[in-house]
Amino acid sequence: MSVDTRPQQISSFGRARRSFRDWRGRRPFWGGLWTLLAGIPIMYIPYQTMTLGDLHIRLATTAGAGSLIIGVLLVVLGLTLWFQQQSRIFAGVAAILLALVSLVVSNFGAFLVGFLLALIGGALGVSWAPGKPVAAVVAGEESGEGDEGPQGERPPLSLTKETNGRHRAD
């Protein structure tokens, strides 16, 4: 028996890791994570009290409730990106807009940390697109479907004005 024909021993950790990888691949995981993490400093920093020796510095702003609402909304939008992939465009745009609002409301977007995380997370959420299933890709290649012509070869590319991709603009 060769090494390749032996059945693999998969532990419960290996199954859980593979299951998490499959779950992560079907949604804008990183966009949701960055958006979720952006809400934490925006919620926390305006209510934080720092101490330097005997000096207590309170960073509470007049819009402390606004920064709390923005932070909670960013956390909810991050979870929305994970569990409702159909609304990824809305959640991404809303995260970007809340990041811009947090600059004014929440101590420069919680000292630019939450602002940058929300911008990156929202952009990743907007730009994510679901992939094609593997079986559909393989079937499309075998049947000759796709961008190719009826003979199975691609038409020549032209950058001139008289063609628009595949057809001539007569």
PDB file of C-alpha atoms in Angstrom:
ATOM      1  CA  MET A   1       0.000   0.000   0.000  1.00  0.00           C
ATOM      2  CA  SER A   2       1.466   3.343  -1.019  1.00  0.00           C
ATOM      3  CA  VAL A   3       1.343   6.567   0.952  1.00  0.00           C
ATOM      4  CA  ASP A   4      -1.256   8.116  -1.354  1.00  0.00           C
ATOM      5  CA  THR A   5      -3.865   5.365  -0.943  1.00  0.00           C
ATOM      6  CA  ARG A   6      -3.909   5.343   2.840  1.00  0.00           C
ATOM      7  CA  PRO A   7      -7.019   6.901   4.374  1.00  0.00           C
ATOM      8  CA  GLN A   8      -6.272  10.112   6.211  1.00  0.00           C
ATOM      9  CA  GLN A   9      -6.878  10.363   9.906  1.00  0.00           C
ATOM     10  CA  ILE A  10      -8.874  13.564  10.419  1.00  0.00           C
ATOM     11  CA  SER A  11      -9.288  14.707  13.981  1.00  0.00           C
ATOM     12  CA  SER A  12     -12.217  16.717  15.261  1.00  0.00           C
ATOM     13  CA  PHE A  13      -9.983  19.790  15.212  1.00  0.00           C
ATOM     14  CA  GLY A  14      -9.186  19.168  11.543  1.00  0.00           C
ATOM     15  CA  ARG A  15     -12.886  18.777  10.699  1.00  0.00           C
ATOM     16  CA  ALA A  16     -13.760  21.951  12.601  1.00  0.00           C
ATOM     17  CA  ARG A  17     -10.969  23.862  10.878  1.00  0.00           C
ATOM     18  CA  ARG A  18     -12.078  22.650   7.434  1.00  0.00           C
ATOM     19  CA  SER A  19     -15.704  23.475   8.249  1.00  0.00           C
ATOM     20  CA  PHE A  20     -14.726  26.979   9.406  1.00  0.00           C
ATOM     21  CA  ARG A  21     -12.653  27.478   6.242  1.00  0.00           C
ATOM     22  CA  ASP A  22     -15.649  26.503   4.088  1.00  0.00           C
ATOM     23  CA  TRP A  23     -17.940  28.812   6.092  1.00  0.00           C
ATOM     24  CA  ARG A  24     -15.429  31.662   5.812  1.00  0.00           C
ATOM     25  CA  GLY A  25     -15.099  31.208   2.057  1.00  0.00           C
ATOM     26  CA  ARG A  26     -18.826  31.676   1.416  1.00  0.00           C
ATOM     27  CA  ARG A  27     -19.081  35.159   2.938  1.00  0.00           C
ATOM     28  CA  PRO A  28     -17.152  38.448   3.220  1.00  0.00           C
ATOM     29  CA  PHE A  29     -15.405  37.253   6.371  1.00  0.00           C
ATOM     30  CA  TRP A  30     -12.528  39.730   6.537  1.00  0.00           C
ATOM     31  CA  GLY A  31     -14.745  42.705   5.757  1.00  0.00           C
ATOM     32  CA  GLY A  32     -17.076  41.678   8.556  1.00  0.00           C
ATOM     33  CA  LEU A  33     -14.193  41.147  10.967  1.00  0.00           C
ATOM     34  CA  TRP A  34     -12.612  44.554  10.315  1.00  0.00           C
ATOM     35  CA  THR A  35     -16.006  46.268  10.559  1.00  0.00           C
ATOM     36  CA  LEU A  36     -16.799  44.486  13.811  1.00  0.00           C
ATOM     37  CA  LEU A  37     -13.401  45.388  15.258  1.00  0.00           C
ATOM     38  CA  ALA A  38     -13.886  49.029  14.202  1.00  0.00           C
ATOM     39  CA  GLY A  39     -16.877  49.395  16.491  1.00  0.00           C
ATOM     40  CA  ILE A  40     -14.938  48.479  19.629  1.00  0.00           C
ATOM     41  CA  PRO A  41     -12.553  51.482  19.860  1.00  0.00           C
ATOM     42  CA  ILE A  42     -15.271  53.855  18.685  1.00  0.00           C
ATOM     43  CA  MET A  43     -17.517  52.660  21.527  1.00  0.00           C
ATOM     44  CA  TYR A  44     -14.812  52.391  24.183  1.00  0.00           C
ATOM     45  CA  ILE A  45     -12.469  55.369  23.829  1.00  0.00           C
ATOM     46  CA  PRO A  46     -15.005  58.213  24.368  1.00  0.00           C
ATOM     47  CA  TYR A  47     -15.970  56.694  27.731  1.00  0.00           C
ATOM     48  CA  GLN A  48     -12.442  55.856  28.851  1.00  0.00           C
ATOM     49  CA  THR A  49     -10.737  57.604  31.781  1.00  0.00           C
ATOM     50  CA  MET A  50      -6.956  57.715  31.558  1.00  0.00           C
ATOM     51  CA  THR A  51      -4.772  58.327  34.601  1.00  0.00           C
ATOM     52  CA  LEU A  52      -1.351  59.891  34.460  1.00  0.00           C
ATOM     53  CA  GLY A  53      -0.059  59.860  38.015  1.00  0.00           C
ATOM     54  CA  ASP A  54      -2.637  61.823  40.022  1.00  0.00           C
ATOM     55  CA  LEU A  55      -4.153  63.389  36.927  1.00  0.00           C
ATOM     56  CA  HIS A  56      -7.377  61.831  35.619  1.00  0.00           C
ATOM     57  CA  ILE A  57      -8.166  62.572  31.996  1.00  0.00           C
ATOM     58  CA  ARG A  58     -11.737  61.953  30.926  1.00  0.00           C
ATOM     59  CA  LEU A  59     -12.227  61.703  27.178  1.00  0.00           C
ATOM     60  CA  ALA A  60     -16.015  61.938  27.341  1.00  0.00           C
ATOM     61  CA  THR A  61     -17.351  64.092  24.577  1.00  0.00           C
ATOM     62  CA  THR A  62     -20.655  65.885  24.275  1.00  0.00           C
ATOM     63  CA  ALA A  63     -21.569  63.347  21.621  1.00  0.00           C
ATOM     64  CA  GLY A  64     -20.702  60.301  23.726  1.00  0.00           C
ATOM     65  CA  ALA A  65     -24.066  58.724  23.028  1.00  0.00           C
ATOM     66  CA  GLY A  66     -23.482  59.262  19.301  1.00  0.00           C
ATOM     67  CA  SER A  67     -20.187  57.420  19.399  1.00  0.00           C
ATOM     68  CA  LEU A  68     -21.813  54.592  21.348  1.00  0.00           C
ATOM     69  CA  ILE A  69     -24.522  54.309  18.685  1.00  0.00           C
ATOM     70  CA  ILE A  70     -21.956  54.399  15.875  1.00  0.00           C
ATOM     71  CA  GLY A  71     -19.890  51.682  17.545  1.00  0.00           C
ATOM     72  CA  VAL A  72     -22.895  49.427  18.114  1.00  0.00           C
ATOM     73  CA  LEU A  73     -24.036  49.931  14.512  1.00  0.00           C
ATOM     74  CA  LEU A  74     -20.573  49.004  13.209  1.00  0.00           C
ATOM     75  CA  VAL A  75     -20.603  45.804  15.268  1.00  0.00           C
ATOM     76  CA  VAL A  76     -24.072  44.970  13.928  1.00  0.00           C
ATOM     77  CA  LEU A  77     -22.958  45.709  10.350  1.00  0.00           C
ATOM     78  CA  GLY A  78     -19.944  43.425  10.802  1.00  0.00           C
ATOM     79  CA  LEU A  79     -22.242  40.621  11.940  1.00  0.00           C
ATOM     80  CA  THR A  80     -24.557  41.404   9.023  1.00  0.00           C
ATOM     81  CA  LEU A  81     -21.668  40.941   6.607  1.00  0.00           C
ATOM     82  CA  TRP A  82     -21.060  37.511   8.124  1.00  0.00           C
ATOM     83  CA  PHE A  83     -24.594  36.197   8.357  1.00  0.00           C
ATOM     84  CA  GLN A  84     -26.532  38.070   5.629  1.00  0.00           C
ATOM     85  CA  GLN A  85     -24.315  38.030   2.550  1.00  0.00           C
ATOM     86  CA  GLN A  86     -27.166  39.309   0.366  1.00  0.00           C
ATOM     87  CA  SER A  87     -27.007  42.723   2.032  1.00  0.00           C
ATOM     88  CA  ARG A  88     -23.226  43.083   1.779  1.00  0.00           C
ATOM     89  CA  ILE A  89     -23.391  46.194  -0.444  1.00  0.00           C
ATOM     90  CA  PHE A  90     -25.691  48.018   1.977  1.00  0.00           C
ATOM     91  CA  ALA A  91     -23.661  46.963   5.013  1.00  0.00           C
ATOM     92  CA  GLY A  92     -20.369  47.972   3.377  1.00  0.00           C
ATOM     93  CA  VAL A  93     -21.613  51.391   2.285  1.00  0.00           C
ATOM     94  CA  ALA A  94     -23.216  51.980   5.691  1.00  0.00           C
ATOM     95  CA  ALA A  95     -19.935  51.051   7.413  1.00  0.00           C
ATOM     96  CA  ILE A  96     -18.021  53.518   5.244  1.00  0.00           C
ATOM     97  CA  LEU A  97     -20.534  56.291   5.978  1.00  0.00           C
ATOM     98  CA  LEU A  98     -20.463  55.565   9.713  1.00  0.00           C
ATOM     99  CA  ALA A  99     -16.663  55.659   9.604  1.00  0.00           C
ATOM    100  CA  LEU A 100     -16.824  59.125   8.073  1.00  0.00           C
ATOM    101  CA  VAL A 101     -19.354  60.292  10.674  1.00  0.00           C
ATOM    102  CA  SER A 102     -17.164  58.900  13.466  1.00  0.00           C
ATOM    103  CA  LEU A 103     -14.428  61.374  12.523  1.00  0.00           C
ATOM    104  CA  VAL A 104     -16.629  64.217  13.731  1.00  0.00           C
ATOM    105  CA  VAL A 105     -18.543  62.508  16.523  1.00  0.00           C
ATOM    106  CA  SER A 106     -16.077  60.169  18.203  1.00  0.00           C
ATOM    107  CA  ASN A 107     -12.674  61.777  18.830  1.00  0.00           C
ATOM    108  CA  PHE A 108     -11.461  61.608  15.238  1.00  0.00           C
ATOM    109  CA  GLY A 109     -12.913  58.136  14.756  1.00  0.00           C
ATOM    110  CA  ALA A 110     -11.422  56.882  18.029  1.00  0.00           C
ATOM    111  CA  PHE A 111      -8.020  58.300  17.154  1.00  0.00           C
ATOM    112  CA  LEU A 112      -8.230  57.044  13.547  1.00  0.00           C
ATOM    113  CA  VAL A 113      -8.068  53.373  14.609  1.00  0.00           C
ATOM    114  CA  GLY A 114     -11.798  52.683  14.336  1.00  0.00           C
ATOM    115  CA  PHE A 115     -12.070  54.966  11.323  1.00  0.00           C
ATOM    116  CA  LEU A 116      -9.460  53.054   9.312  1.00  0.00           C
ATOM    117  CA  LEU A 117     -10.775  49.649  10.360  1.00  0.00           C
ATOM    118  CA  ALA A 118     -14.320  50.622   9.335  1.00  0.00           C
ATOM    119  CA  LEU A 119     -13.161  52.011   5.990  1.00  0.00           C
ATOM    120  CA  ILE A 120     -11.206  48.857   5.162  1.00  0.00           C
ATOM    121  CA  GLY A 121     -13.996  46.564   6.380  1.00  0.00           C
ATOM    122  CA  GLY A 122     -16.679  48.437   4.455  1.00  0.00           C
ATOM    123  CA  ALA A 123     -14.594  48.428   1.293  1.00  0.00           C
ATOM    124  CA  LEU A 124     -13.952  44.694   1.616  1.00  0.00           C
ATOM    125  CA  GLY A 125     -17.664  44.100   2.188  1.00  0.00           C
ATOM    126  CA  VAL A 126     -18.664  46.073  -0.901  1.00  0.00           C
ATOM    127  CA  SER A 127     -16.034  44.484  -3.138  1.00  0.00           C
ATOM    128  CA  TRP A 128     -16.656  40.852  -2.119  1.00  0.00           C
ATOM    129  CA  ALA A 129     -18.502  38.682  -4.647  1.00  0.00           C
ATOM    130  CA  PRO A 130     -19.545  35.064  -4.209  1.00  0.00           C
ATOM    131  CA  GLY A 131     -17.540  32.568  -6.220  1.00  0.00           C
ATOM    132  CA  LYS A 132     -18.921  30.076  -8.690  1.00  0.00           C
ATOM    133  CA  PRO A 133     -19.422  26.522  -7.440  1.00  0.00           C
ATOM    134  CA  VAL A 134     -16.628  24.192  -8.542  1.00  0.00           C
ATOM    135  CA  ALA A 135     -19.007  21.784 -10.317  1.00  0.00           C
ATOM    136  CA  ALA A 136     -20.507  24.599 -12.421  1.00  0.00           C
ATOM    137  CA  VAL A 137     -17.073  25.841 -13.478  1.00  0.00           C
ATOM    138  CA  VAL A 138     -15.937  22.372 -14.553  1.00  0.00           C
ATOM    139  CA  ALA A 139     -19.212  21.697 -16.418  1.00  0.00           C
ATOM    140  CA  GLY A 140     -18.988  25.054 -18.218  1.00  0.00           C
ATOM    141  CA  GLU A 141     -15.463  24.320 -19.422  1.00  0.00           C
ATOM    142  CA  GLU A 142     -16.352  20.831 -20.721  1.00  0.00           C
ATOM    143  CA  SER A 143     -19.476  21.905 -22.628  1.00  0.00           C
ATOM    144  CA  GLY A 144     -17.708  24.746 -24.421  1.00  0.00           C
ATOM    145  CA  GLU A 145     -19.764  27.496 -22.775  1.00  0.00           C
ATOM    146  CA  GLY A 146     -18.284  30.770 -21.698  1.00  0.00           C
ATOM    147  CA  ASP A 147     -16.616  33.604 -23.587  1.00  0.00           C
ATOM    148  CA  GLU A 148     -15.474  31.457 -26.442  1.00  0.00           C
ATOM    149  CA  GLY A 149     -17.135  31.387 -29.845  1.00  0.00           C
ATOM    150  CA  PRO A 150     -18.919  28.430 -31.420  1.00  0.00           C
ATOM    151  CA  GLN A 151     -15.632  26.960 -32.697  1.00  0.00           C
ATOM    152  CA  GLY A 152     -14.086  27.036 -29.200  1.00  0.00           C
ATOM    153  CA  GLU A 153     -11.642  29.857 -29.887  1.00  0.00           C
ATOM    154  CA  ARG A 154     -11.751  33.393 -28.610  1.00  0.00           C
ATOM    155  CA  PRO A 155     -12.373  36.256 -31.006  1.00  0.00           C
ATOM    156  CA  PRO A 156      -9.400  38.586 -31.488  1.00  0.00           C
ATOM    157  CA  LEU A 157      -9.324  41.537 -29.139  1.00  0.00           C
ATOM    158  CA  SER A 158      -9.554  44.945 -30.687  1.00  0.00           C
ATOM    159  CA  LEU A 159      -9.163  48.307 -28.992  1.00  0.00           C
ATOM    160  CA  THR A 160     -10.461  50.337 -31.902  1.00  0.00           C
ATOM    161  CA  LYS A 161     -13.722  52.246 -31.898  1.00  0.00           C
ATOM    162  CA  GLU A 162     -15.566  50.149 -34.461  1.00  0.00           C
ATOM    163  CA  THR A 163     -15.861  47.064 -32.230  1.00  0.00           C
ATOM    164  CA  ASN A 164     -17.351  46.669 -28.815  1.00  0.00           C
ATOM    165  CA  GLY A 165     -15.856  43.435 -27.616  1.00  0.00           C
ATOM    166  CA  ARG A 166     -17.300  40.543 -29.566  1.00  0.00           C
ATOM    167  CA  HIS A 167     -19.642  42.232 -32.086  1.00  0.00           C
ATOM    168  CA  ARG A 168     -19.006  44.960 -34.582  1.00  0.00           C
ATOM    169  CA  ALA A 169     -20.914  48.197 -34.143  1.00  0.00           C
ATOM    170  CA  ASP A 170     -22.188  48.535 -37.717  1.00  0.00           C
TER     171      ASP A 170
END
